mmCIF file of C-alpha atoms in Angstrom:
data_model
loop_
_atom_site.group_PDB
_atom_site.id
_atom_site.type_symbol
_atom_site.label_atom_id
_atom_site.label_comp_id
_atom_site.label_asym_id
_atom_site.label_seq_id
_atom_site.Cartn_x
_atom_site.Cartn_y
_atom_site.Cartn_z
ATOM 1 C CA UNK A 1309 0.000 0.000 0.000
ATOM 2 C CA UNK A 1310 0.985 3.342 -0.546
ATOM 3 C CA UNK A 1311 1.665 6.126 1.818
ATOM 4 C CA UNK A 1312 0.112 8.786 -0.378
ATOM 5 C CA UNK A 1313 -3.848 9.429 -0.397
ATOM 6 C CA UNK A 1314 -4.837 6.981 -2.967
ATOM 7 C CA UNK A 1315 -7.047 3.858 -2.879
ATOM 8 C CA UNK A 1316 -6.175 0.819 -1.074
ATOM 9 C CA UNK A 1317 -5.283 -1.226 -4.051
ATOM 10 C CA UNK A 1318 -2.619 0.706 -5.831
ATOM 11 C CA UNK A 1319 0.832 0.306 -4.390
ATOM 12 C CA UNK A 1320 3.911 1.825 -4.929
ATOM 13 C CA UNK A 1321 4.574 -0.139 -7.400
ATOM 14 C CA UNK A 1322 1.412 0.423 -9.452
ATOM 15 C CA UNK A 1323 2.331 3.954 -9.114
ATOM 16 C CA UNK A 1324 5.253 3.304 -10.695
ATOM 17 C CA UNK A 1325 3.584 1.337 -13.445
ATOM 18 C CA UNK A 1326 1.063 4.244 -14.482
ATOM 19 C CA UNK A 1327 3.947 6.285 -15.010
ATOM 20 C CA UNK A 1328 5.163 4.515 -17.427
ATOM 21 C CA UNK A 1329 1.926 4.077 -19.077
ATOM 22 C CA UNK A 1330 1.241 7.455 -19.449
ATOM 23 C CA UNK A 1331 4.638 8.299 -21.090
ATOM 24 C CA UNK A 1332 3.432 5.288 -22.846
ATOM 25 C CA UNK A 1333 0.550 6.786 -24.362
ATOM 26 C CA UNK A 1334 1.913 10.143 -25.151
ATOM 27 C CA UNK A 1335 4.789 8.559 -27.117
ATOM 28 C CA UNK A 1336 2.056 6.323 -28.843
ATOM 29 C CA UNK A 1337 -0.036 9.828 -29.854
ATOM 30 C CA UNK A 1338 3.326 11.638 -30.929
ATOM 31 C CA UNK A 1339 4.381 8.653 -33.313
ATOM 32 C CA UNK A 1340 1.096 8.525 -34.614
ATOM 33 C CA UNK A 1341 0.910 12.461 -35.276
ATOM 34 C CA UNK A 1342 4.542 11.985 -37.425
ATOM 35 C CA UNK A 1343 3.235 9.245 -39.578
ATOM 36 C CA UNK A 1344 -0.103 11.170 -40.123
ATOM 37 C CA UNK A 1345 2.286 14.155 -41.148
ATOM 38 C CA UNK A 1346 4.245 11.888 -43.467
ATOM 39 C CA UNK A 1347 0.958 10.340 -44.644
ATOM 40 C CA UNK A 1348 2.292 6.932 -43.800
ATOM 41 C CA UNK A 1349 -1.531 6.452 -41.577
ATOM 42 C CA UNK A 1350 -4.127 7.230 -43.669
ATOM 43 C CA UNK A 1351 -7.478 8.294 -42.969
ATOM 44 C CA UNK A 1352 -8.133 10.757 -39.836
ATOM 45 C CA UNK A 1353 -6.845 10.526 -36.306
ATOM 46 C CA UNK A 1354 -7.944 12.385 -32.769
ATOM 47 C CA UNK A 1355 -4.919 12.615 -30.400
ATOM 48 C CA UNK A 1356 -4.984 13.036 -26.592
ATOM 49 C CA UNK A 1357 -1.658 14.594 -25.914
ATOM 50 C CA UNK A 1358 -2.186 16.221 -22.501
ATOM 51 C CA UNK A 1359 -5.120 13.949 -21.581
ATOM 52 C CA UNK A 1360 -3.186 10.790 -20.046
ATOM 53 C CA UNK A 1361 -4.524 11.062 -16.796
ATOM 54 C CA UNK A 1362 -7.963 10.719 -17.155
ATOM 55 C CA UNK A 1363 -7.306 7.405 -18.852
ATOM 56 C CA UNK A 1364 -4.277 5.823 -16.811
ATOM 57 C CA UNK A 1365 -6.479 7.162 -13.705
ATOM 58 C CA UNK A 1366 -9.381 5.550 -14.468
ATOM 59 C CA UNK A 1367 -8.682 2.491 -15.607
ATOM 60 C CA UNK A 1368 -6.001 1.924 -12.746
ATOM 61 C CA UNK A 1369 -8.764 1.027 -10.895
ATOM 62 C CA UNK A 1370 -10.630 -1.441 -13.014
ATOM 63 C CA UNK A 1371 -10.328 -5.317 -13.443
ATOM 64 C CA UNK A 1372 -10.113 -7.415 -16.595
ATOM 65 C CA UNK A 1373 -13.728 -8.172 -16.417
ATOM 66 C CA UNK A 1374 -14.549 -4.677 -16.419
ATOM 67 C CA UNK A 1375 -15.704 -2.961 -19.395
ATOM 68 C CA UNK A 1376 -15.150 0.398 -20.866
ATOM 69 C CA UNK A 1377 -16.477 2.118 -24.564
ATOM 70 C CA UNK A 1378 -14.550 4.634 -26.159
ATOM 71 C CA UNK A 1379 -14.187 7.540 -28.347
ATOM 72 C CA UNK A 1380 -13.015 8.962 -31.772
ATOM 73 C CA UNK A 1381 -10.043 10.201 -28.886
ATOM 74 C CA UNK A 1382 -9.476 6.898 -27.702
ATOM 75 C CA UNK A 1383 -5.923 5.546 -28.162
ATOM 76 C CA UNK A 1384 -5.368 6.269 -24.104
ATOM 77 C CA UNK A 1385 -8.298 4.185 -23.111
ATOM 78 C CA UNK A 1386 -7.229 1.746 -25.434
ATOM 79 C CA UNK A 1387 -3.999 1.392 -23.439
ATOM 80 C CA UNK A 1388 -4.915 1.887 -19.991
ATOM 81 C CA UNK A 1389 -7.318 -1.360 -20.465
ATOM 82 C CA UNK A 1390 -4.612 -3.508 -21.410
ATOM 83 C CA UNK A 1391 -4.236 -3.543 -25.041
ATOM 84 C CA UNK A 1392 -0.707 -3.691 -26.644
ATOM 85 C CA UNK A 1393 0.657 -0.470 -28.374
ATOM 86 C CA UNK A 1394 1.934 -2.707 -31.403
ATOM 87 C CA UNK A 1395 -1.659 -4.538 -32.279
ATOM 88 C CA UNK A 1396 -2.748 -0.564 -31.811
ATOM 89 C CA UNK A 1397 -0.076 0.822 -34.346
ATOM 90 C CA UNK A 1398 -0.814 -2.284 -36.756
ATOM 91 C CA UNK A 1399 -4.223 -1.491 -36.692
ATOM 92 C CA UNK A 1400 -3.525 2.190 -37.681
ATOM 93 C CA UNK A 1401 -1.449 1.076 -40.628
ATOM 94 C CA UNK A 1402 -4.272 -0.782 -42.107
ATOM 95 C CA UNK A 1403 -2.486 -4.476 -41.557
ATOM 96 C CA UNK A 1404 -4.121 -7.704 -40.827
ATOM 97 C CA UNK A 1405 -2.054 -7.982 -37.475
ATOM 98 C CA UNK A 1406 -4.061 -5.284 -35.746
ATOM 99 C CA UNK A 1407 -6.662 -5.393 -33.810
ATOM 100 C CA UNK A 1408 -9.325 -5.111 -35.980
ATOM 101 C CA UNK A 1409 -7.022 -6.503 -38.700
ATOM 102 C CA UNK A 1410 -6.777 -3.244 -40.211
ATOM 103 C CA UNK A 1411 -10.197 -2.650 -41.066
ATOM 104 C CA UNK A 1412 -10.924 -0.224 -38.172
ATOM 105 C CA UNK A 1413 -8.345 2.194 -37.719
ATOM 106 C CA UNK A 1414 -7.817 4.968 -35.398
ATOM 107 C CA UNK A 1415 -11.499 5.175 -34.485
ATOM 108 C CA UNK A 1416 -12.775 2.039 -33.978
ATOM 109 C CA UNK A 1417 -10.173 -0.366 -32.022
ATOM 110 C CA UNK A 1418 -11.850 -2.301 -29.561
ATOM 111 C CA UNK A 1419 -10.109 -5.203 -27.556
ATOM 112 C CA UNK A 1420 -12.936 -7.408 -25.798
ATOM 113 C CA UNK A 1421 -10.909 -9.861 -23.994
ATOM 114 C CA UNK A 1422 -9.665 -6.823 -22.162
ATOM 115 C CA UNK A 1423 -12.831 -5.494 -21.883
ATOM 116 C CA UNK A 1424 -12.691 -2.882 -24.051
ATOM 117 C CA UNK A 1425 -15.981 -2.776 -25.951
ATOM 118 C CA UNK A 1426 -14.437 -0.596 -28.752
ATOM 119 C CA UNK A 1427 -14.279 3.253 -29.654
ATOM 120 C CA UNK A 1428 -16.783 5.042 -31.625
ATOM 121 C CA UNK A 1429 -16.801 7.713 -34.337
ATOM 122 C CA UNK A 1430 -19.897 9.059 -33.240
ATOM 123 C CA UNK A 1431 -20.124 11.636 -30.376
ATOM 124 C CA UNK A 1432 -22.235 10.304 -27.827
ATOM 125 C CA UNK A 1433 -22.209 6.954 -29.501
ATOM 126 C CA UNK A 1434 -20.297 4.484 -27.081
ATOM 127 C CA UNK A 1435 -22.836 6.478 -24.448
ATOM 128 C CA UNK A 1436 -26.116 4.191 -25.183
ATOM 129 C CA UNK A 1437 -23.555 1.049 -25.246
ATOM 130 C CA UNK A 1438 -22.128 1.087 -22.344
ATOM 131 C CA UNK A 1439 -25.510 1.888 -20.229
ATOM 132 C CA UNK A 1440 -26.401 -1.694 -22.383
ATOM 133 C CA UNK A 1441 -23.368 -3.042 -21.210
ATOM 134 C CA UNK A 1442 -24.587 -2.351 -17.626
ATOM 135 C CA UNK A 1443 -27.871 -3.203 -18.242
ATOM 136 C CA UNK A 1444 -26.419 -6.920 -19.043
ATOM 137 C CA UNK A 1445 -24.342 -7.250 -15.970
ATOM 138 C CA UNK A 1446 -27.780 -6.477 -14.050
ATOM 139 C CA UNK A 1447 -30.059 -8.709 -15.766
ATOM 140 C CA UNK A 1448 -27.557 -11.350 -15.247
ATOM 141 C CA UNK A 1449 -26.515 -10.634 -12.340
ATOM 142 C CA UNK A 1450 -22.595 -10.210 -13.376
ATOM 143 C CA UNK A 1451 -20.151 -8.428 -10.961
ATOM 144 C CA UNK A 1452 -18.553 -5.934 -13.241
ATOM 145 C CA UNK A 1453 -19.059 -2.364 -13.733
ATOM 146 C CA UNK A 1454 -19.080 -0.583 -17.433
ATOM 147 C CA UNK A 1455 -17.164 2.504 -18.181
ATOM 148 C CA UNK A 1456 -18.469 4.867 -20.237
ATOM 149 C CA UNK A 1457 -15.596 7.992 -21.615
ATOM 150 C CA UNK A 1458 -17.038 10.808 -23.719
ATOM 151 C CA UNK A 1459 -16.016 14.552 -24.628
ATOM 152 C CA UNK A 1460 -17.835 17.824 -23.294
ATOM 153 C CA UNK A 1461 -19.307 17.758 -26.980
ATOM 154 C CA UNK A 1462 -21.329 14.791 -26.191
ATOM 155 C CA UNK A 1463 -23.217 15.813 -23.112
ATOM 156 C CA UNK A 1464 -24.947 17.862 -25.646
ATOM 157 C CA UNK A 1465 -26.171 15.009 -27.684
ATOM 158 C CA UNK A 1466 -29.516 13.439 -26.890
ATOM 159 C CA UNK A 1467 -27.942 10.377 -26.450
ATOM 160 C CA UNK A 1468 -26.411 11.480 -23.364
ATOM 161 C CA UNK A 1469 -29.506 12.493 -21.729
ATOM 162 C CA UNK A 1470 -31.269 9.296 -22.639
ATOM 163 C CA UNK A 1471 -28.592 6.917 -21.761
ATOM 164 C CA UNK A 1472 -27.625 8.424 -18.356
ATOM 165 C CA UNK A 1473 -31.548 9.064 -17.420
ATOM 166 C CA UNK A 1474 -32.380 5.342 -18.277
ATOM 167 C CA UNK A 1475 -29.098 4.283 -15.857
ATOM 168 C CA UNK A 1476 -30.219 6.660 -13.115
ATOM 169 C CA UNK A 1477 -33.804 5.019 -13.221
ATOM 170 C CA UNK A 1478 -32.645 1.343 -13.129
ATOM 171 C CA UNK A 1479 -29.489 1.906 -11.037
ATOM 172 C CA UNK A 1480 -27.491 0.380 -13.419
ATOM 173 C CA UNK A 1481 -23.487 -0.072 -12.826
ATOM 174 C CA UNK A 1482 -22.010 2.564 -15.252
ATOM 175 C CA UNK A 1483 -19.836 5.430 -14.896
ATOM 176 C CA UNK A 1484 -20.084 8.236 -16.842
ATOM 177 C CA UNK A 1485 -16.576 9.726 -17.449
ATOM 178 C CA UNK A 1486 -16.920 13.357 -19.460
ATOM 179 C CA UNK A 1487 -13.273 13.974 -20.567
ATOM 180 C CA UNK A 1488 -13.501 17.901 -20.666
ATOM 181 C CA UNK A 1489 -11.006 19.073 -22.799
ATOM 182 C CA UNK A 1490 -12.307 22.585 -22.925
ATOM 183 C CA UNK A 1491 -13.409 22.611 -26.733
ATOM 184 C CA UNK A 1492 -15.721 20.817 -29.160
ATOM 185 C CA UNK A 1493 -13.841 20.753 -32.357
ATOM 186 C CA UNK A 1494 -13.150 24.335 -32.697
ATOM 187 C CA UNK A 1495 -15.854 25.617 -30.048
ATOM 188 C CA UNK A 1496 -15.275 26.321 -26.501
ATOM 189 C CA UNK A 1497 -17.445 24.569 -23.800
ATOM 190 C CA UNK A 1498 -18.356 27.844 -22.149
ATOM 191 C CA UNK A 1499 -19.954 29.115 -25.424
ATOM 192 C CA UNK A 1500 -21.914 25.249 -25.686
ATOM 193 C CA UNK A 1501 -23.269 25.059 -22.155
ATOM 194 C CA UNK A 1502 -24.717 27.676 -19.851
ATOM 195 C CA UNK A 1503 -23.515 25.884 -16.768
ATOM 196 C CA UNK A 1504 -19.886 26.082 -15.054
ATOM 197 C CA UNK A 1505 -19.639 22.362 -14.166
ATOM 198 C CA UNK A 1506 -21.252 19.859 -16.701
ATOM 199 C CA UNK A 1507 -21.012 17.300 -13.552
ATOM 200 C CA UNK A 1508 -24.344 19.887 -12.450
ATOM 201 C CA UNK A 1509 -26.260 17.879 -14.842
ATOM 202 C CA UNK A 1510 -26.096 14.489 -12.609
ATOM 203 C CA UNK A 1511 -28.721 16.558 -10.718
ATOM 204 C CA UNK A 1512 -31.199 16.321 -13.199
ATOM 205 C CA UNK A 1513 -30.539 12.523 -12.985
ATOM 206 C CA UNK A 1514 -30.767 12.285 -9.617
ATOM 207 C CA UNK A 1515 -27.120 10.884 -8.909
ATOM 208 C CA UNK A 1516 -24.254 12.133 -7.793
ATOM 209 C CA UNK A 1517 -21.696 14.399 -10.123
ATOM 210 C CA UNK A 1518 -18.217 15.081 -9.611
ATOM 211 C CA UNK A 1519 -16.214 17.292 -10.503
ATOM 212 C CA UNK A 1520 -12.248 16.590 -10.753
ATOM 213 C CA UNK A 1521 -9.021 17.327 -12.434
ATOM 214 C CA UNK A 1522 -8.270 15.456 -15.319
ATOM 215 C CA UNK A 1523 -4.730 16.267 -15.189
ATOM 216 C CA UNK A 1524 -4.110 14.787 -11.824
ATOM 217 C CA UNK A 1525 -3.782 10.633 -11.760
ATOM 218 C CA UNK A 1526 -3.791 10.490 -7.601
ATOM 219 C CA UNK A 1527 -7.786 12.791 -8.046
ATOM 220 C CA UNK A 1528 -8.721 10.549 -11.179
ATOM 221 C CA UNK A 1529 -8.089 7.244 -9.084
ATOM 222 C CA UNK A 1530 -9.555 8.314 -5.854
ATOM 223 C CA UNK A 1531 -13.183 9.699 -7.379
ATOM 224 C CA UNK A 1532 -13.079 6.997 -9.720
ATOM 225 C CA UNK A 1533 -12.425 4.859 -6.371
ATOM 226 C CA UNK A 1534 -15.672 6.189 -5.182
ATOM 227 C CA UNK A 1535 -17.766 5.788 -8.123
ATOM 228 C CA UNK A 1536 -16.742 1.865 -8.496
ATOM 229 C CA UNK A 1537 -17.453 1.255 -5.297
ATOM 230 C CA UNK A 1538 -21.414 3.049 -5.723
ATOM 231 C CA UNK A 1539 -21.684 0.551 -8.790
ATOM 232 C CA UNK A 1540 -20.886 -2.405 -7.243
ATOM 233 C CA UNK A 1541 -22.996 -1.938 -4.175
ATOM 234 C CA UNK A 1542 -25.838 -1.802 -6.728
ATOM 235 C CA UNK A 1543 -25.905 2.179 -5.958
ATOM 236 C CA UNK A 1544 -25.978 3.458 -9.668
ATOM 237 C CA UNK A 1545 -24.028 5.696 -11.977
ATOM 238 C CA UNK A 1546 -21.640 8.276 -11.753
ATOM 239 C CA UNK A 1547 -21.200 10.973 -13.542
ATOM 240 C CA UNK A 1548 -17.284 12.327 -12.902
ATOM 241 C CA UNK A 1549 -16.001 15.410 -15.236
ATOM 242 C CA UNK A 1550 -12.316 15.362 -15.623
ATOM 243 C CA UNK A 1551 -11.473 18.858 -16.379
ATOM 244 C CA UNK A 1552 -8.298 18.564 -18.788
ATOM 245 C CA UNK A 1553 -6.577 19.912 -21.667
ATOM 246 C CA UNK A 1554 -5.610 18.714 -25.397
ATOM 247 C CA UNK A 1555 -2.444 19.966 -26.564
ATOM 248 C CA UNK A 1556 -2.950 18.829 -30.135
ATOM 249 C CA UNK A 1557 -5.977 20.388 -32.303
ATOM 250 C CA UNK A 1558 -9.535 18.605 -32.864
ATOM 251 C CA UNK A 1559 -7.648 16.116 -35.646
ATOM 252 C CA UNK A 1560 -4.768 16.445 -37.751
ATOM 253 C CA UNK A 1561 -6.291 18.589 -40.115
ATOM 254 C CA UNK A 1562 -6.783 21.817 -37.195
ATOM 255 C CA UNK A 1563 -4.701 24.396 -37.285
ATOM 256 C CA UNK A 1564 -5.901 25.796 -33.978
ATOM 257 C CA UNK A 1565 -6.713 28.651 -34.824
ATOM 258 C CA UNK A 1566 -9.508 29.580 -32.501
ATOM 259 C CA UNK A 1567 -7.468 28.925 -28.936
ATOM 260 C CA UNK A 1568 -4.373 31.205 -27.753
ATOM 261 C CA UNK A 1569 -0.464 29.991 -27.725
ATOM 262 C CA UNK A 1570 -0.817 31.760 -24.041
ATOM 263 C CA UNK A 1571 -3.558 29.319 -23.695
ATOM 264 C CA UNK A 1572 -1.812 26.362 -24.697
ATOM 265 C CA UNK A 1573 1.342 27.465 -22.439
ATOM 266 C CA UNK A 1574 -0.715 28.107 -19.307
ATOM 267 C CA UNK A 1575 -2.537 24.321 -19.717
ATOM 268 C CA UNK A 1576 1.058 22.912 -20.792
ATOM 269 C CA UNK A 1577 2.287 23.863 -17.598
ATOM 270 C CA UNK A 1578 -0.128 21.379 -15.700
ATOM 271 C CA UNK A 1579 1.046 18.445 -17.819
ATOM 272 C CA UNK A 1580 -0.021 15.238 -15.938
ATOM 273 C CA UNK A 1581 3.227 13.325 -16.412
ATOM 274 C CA UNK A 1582 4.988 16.055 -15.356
ATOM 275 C CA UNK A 1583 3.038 16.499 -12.126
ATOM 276 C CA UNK A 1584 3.199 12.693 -11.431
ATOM 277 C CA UNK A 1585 7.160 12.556 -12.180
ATOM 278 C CA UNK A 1586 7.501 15.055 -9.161
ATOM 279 C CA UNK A 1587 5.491 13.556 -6.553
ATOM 280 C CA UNK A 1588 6.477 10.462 -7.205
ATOM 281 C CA UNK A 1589 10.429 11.567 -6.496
ATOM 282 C CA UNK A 1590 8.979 14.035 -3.850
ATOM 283 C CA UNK A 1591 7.668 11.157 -2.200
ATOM 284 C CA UNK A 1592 11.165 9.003 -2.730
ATOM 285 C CA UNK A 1593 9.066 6.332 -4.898
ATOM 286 C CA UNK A 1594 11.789 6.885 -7.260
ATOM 287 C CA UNK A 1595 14.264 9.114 -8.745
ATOM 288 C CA UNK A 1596 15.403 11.235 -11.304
ATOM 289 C CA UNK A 1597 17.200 8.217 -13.320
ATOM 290 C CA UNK A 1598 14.538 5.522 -12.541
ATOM 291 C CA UNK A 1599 12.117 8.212 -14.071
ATOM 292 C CA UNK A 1600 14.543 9.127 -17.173
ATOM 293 C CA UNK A 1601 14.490 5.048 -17.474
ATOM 294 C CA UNK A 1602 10.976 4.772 -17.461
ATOM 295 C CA UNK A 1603 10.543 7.030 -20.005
ATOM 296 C CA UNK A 1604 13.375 5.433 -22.446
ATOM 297 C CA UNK A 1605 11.274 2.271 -21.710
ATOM 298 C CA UNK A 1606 8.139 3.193 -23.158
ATOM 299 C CA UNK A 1607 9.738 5.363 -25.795
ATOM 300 C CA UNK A 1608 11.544 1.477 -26.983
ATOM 301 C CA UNK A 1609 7.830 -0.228 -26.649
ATOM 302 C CA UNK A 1610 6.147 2.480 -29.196
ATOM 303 C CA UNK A 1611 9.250 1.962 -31.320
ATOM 304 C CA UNK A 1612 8.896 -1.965 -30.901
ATOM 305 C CA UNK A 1613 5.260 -1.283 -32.193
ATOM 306 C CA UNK A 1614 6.330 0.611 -35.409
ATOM 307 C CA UNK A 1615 8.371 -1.970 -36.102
ATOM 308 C CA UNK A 1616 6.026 -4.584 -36.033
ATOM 309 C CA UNK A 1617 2.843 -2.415 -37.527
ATOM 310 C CA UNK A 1618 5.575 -1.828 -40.770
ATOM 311 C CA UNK A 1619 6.376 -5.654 -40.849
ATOM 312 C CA UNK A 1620 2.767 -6.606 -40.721
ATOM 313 C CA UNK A 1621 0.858 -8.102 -44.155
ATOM 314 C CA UNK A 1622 -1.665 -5.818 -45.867
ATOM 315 C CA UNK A 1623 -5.335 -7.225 -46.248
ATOM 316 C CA UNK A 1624 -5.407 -9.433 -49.504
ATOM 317 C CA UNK A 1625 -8.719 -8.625 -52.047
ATOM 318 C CA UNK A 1626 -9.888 -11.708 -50.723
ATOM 319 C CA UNK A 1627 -10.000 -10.334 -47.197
ATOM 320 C CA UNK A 1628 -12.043 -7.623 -48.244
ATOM 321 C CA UNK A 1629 -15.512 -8.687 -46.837
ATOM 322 C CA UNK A 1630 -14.462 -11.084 -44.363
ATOM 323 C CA UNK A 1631 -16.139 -9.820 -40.937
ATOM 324 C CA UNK A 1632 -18.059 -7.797 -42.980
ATOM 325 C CA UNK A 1633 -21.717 -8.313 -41.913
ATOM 326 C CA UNK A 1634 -23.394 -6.324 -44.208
#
């Protein structure tokens, strides 16, 4: 156990871990935002630079048999549930080794032995599936809880409303993570919502909604903490808001025009990995070199996964409608 103020199940050591994983995912977003440039990944991709908190955080605290649905932003989620970054960059290079063998790309990777139910393309979209992922674990009486991440953008969507009122009304075990990353596309959240706090909506739900920041992993495990442990006493949803920031634009086509560099700076200057790095040596969990070493580490596992994503077979003609159901 550790000595900090986080749940009882995350040690030291896991500490440690999540470190890692977040450098993990940043260096997976970065390498994916160079081959985009170089139009070696084709298609479109959403990047969470600046957002690896709200992911590592979150799913720190689940188990395999957990679920989770995703988002067009989703390659954090992705990785924080257990899925490998080199069946992830496969996938994005269109080859049969991935996990969708190359047929899903950057939007749509889902890894169901690890209980990821998949990302989604559609705002709101993975919101309806995941209350129907709960819905299953109460009708059959299963003992896992569903987590549901979305953008501020979605909460506007009447598949929000619909999804998290149904939940409220059959306490189902869901958690409704809002990743607010201040903007919708090229809009700000303050110009989309009246309210300060989209976590004030829970009200209207009748369950409880927290507000917390995104860019903190020890706040994202501990509320998160709480809300798992609602769920599995048959208590209902959640609704947490993790207030965060992303660096990159809407997808690789934004220029960014809309948002401030002094903007950028200030929000840059909370970056999560940064934040952990220092407690974590403030706290003599490790130091300067074991941190410097844990970042060369995951740096060498997203380079292991370019390597095998470029050695991996393109789809043959033949494999063109094969999992194709329609």
């Amino acid at each position: 156990m550790s000595k900090l103020n986080v749940p009882d199940k995350i040690t030291n050591e896991k500490l440690v871990e999540l470190y890692k994983q977040m450098w993990t995912i940043r260096f997976f977003e970065e390498k994916v935002d160079q081959f985009f440039a170089k139009g070696k990944i084709h298609g479109t991709t959403h990047l969470a630079v600046g957002q690896e908190a709200s992911a590592a955080g979150v799913c720190a605290l689940l188990e395999k048999e957990d679920k989770i649905t995703s988002t067009h932003r989703g390659h954090g989620h992705c990785i924080a549930k257990g899925a490998t970054p080199d069946k992830m960059m496969a996938e994005l290079f269109g080859r049969t080794t991935g996990y969708c063998k190359g047929k899903g790309g950057s939007m749509h990777i889902a890894d169901v032995e690890m209980g990821n139910l998949g990302a989604n393309g559609i705002v709101g979209g993975g919101i309806p599936l995941a209350v129907g992922s709960a819905l299953t674990a109460s009708m059959k009486k299963l003992n896992y809880v569903t987590v549901c991440f979305f953008g501020d953008g979605a909460t506007n969507e009447g598949s929000f409303h619909e999804a998290v009122n149904l939940a409220a009304v059959w306490n189902l075990p869901v958690i409704f993570v809002c990743e607010n990353n201040q903007y919708g596309m090229s809009g700000p959240v303050k110009e989309m919502v009246k309210i300060e706090d989209i976590a004030t909506r829970a009200k209207s739900y009748g369950i409880p909604g927290v507000v917390a920041d995104g860019n903190d992993l020890i706040e994202m495990m501990n509320v998160t903490n709480d809300a798992l442990e609602r769920a599995k006493n048959g208590e209902g949803p959640t609704l947490i808001e993790a207030k965060t920031y992303r660096w990159k634009g809407h997808s690789k086509s934004d220029a960014k025009k809309y948002r401030t560099r002094d903007e950028e700076t200030e929000w840059k200057e909370k970056d999560p990995i940064k934040r952990l790095k220092e407690l974590l040596i403030s706290e003599s969990i490790i130091t300067e070199e074991q941190a410097e070493s844990l970042r060369k580490d995951a740096l060498k596992e997203i380079e292991d996964a370019v390597a095998f994503a470029e050695e991996g077979p393109m789809p043959t003609k033949g494999d063109l409608l094969t999992d194709v159901f329609a």
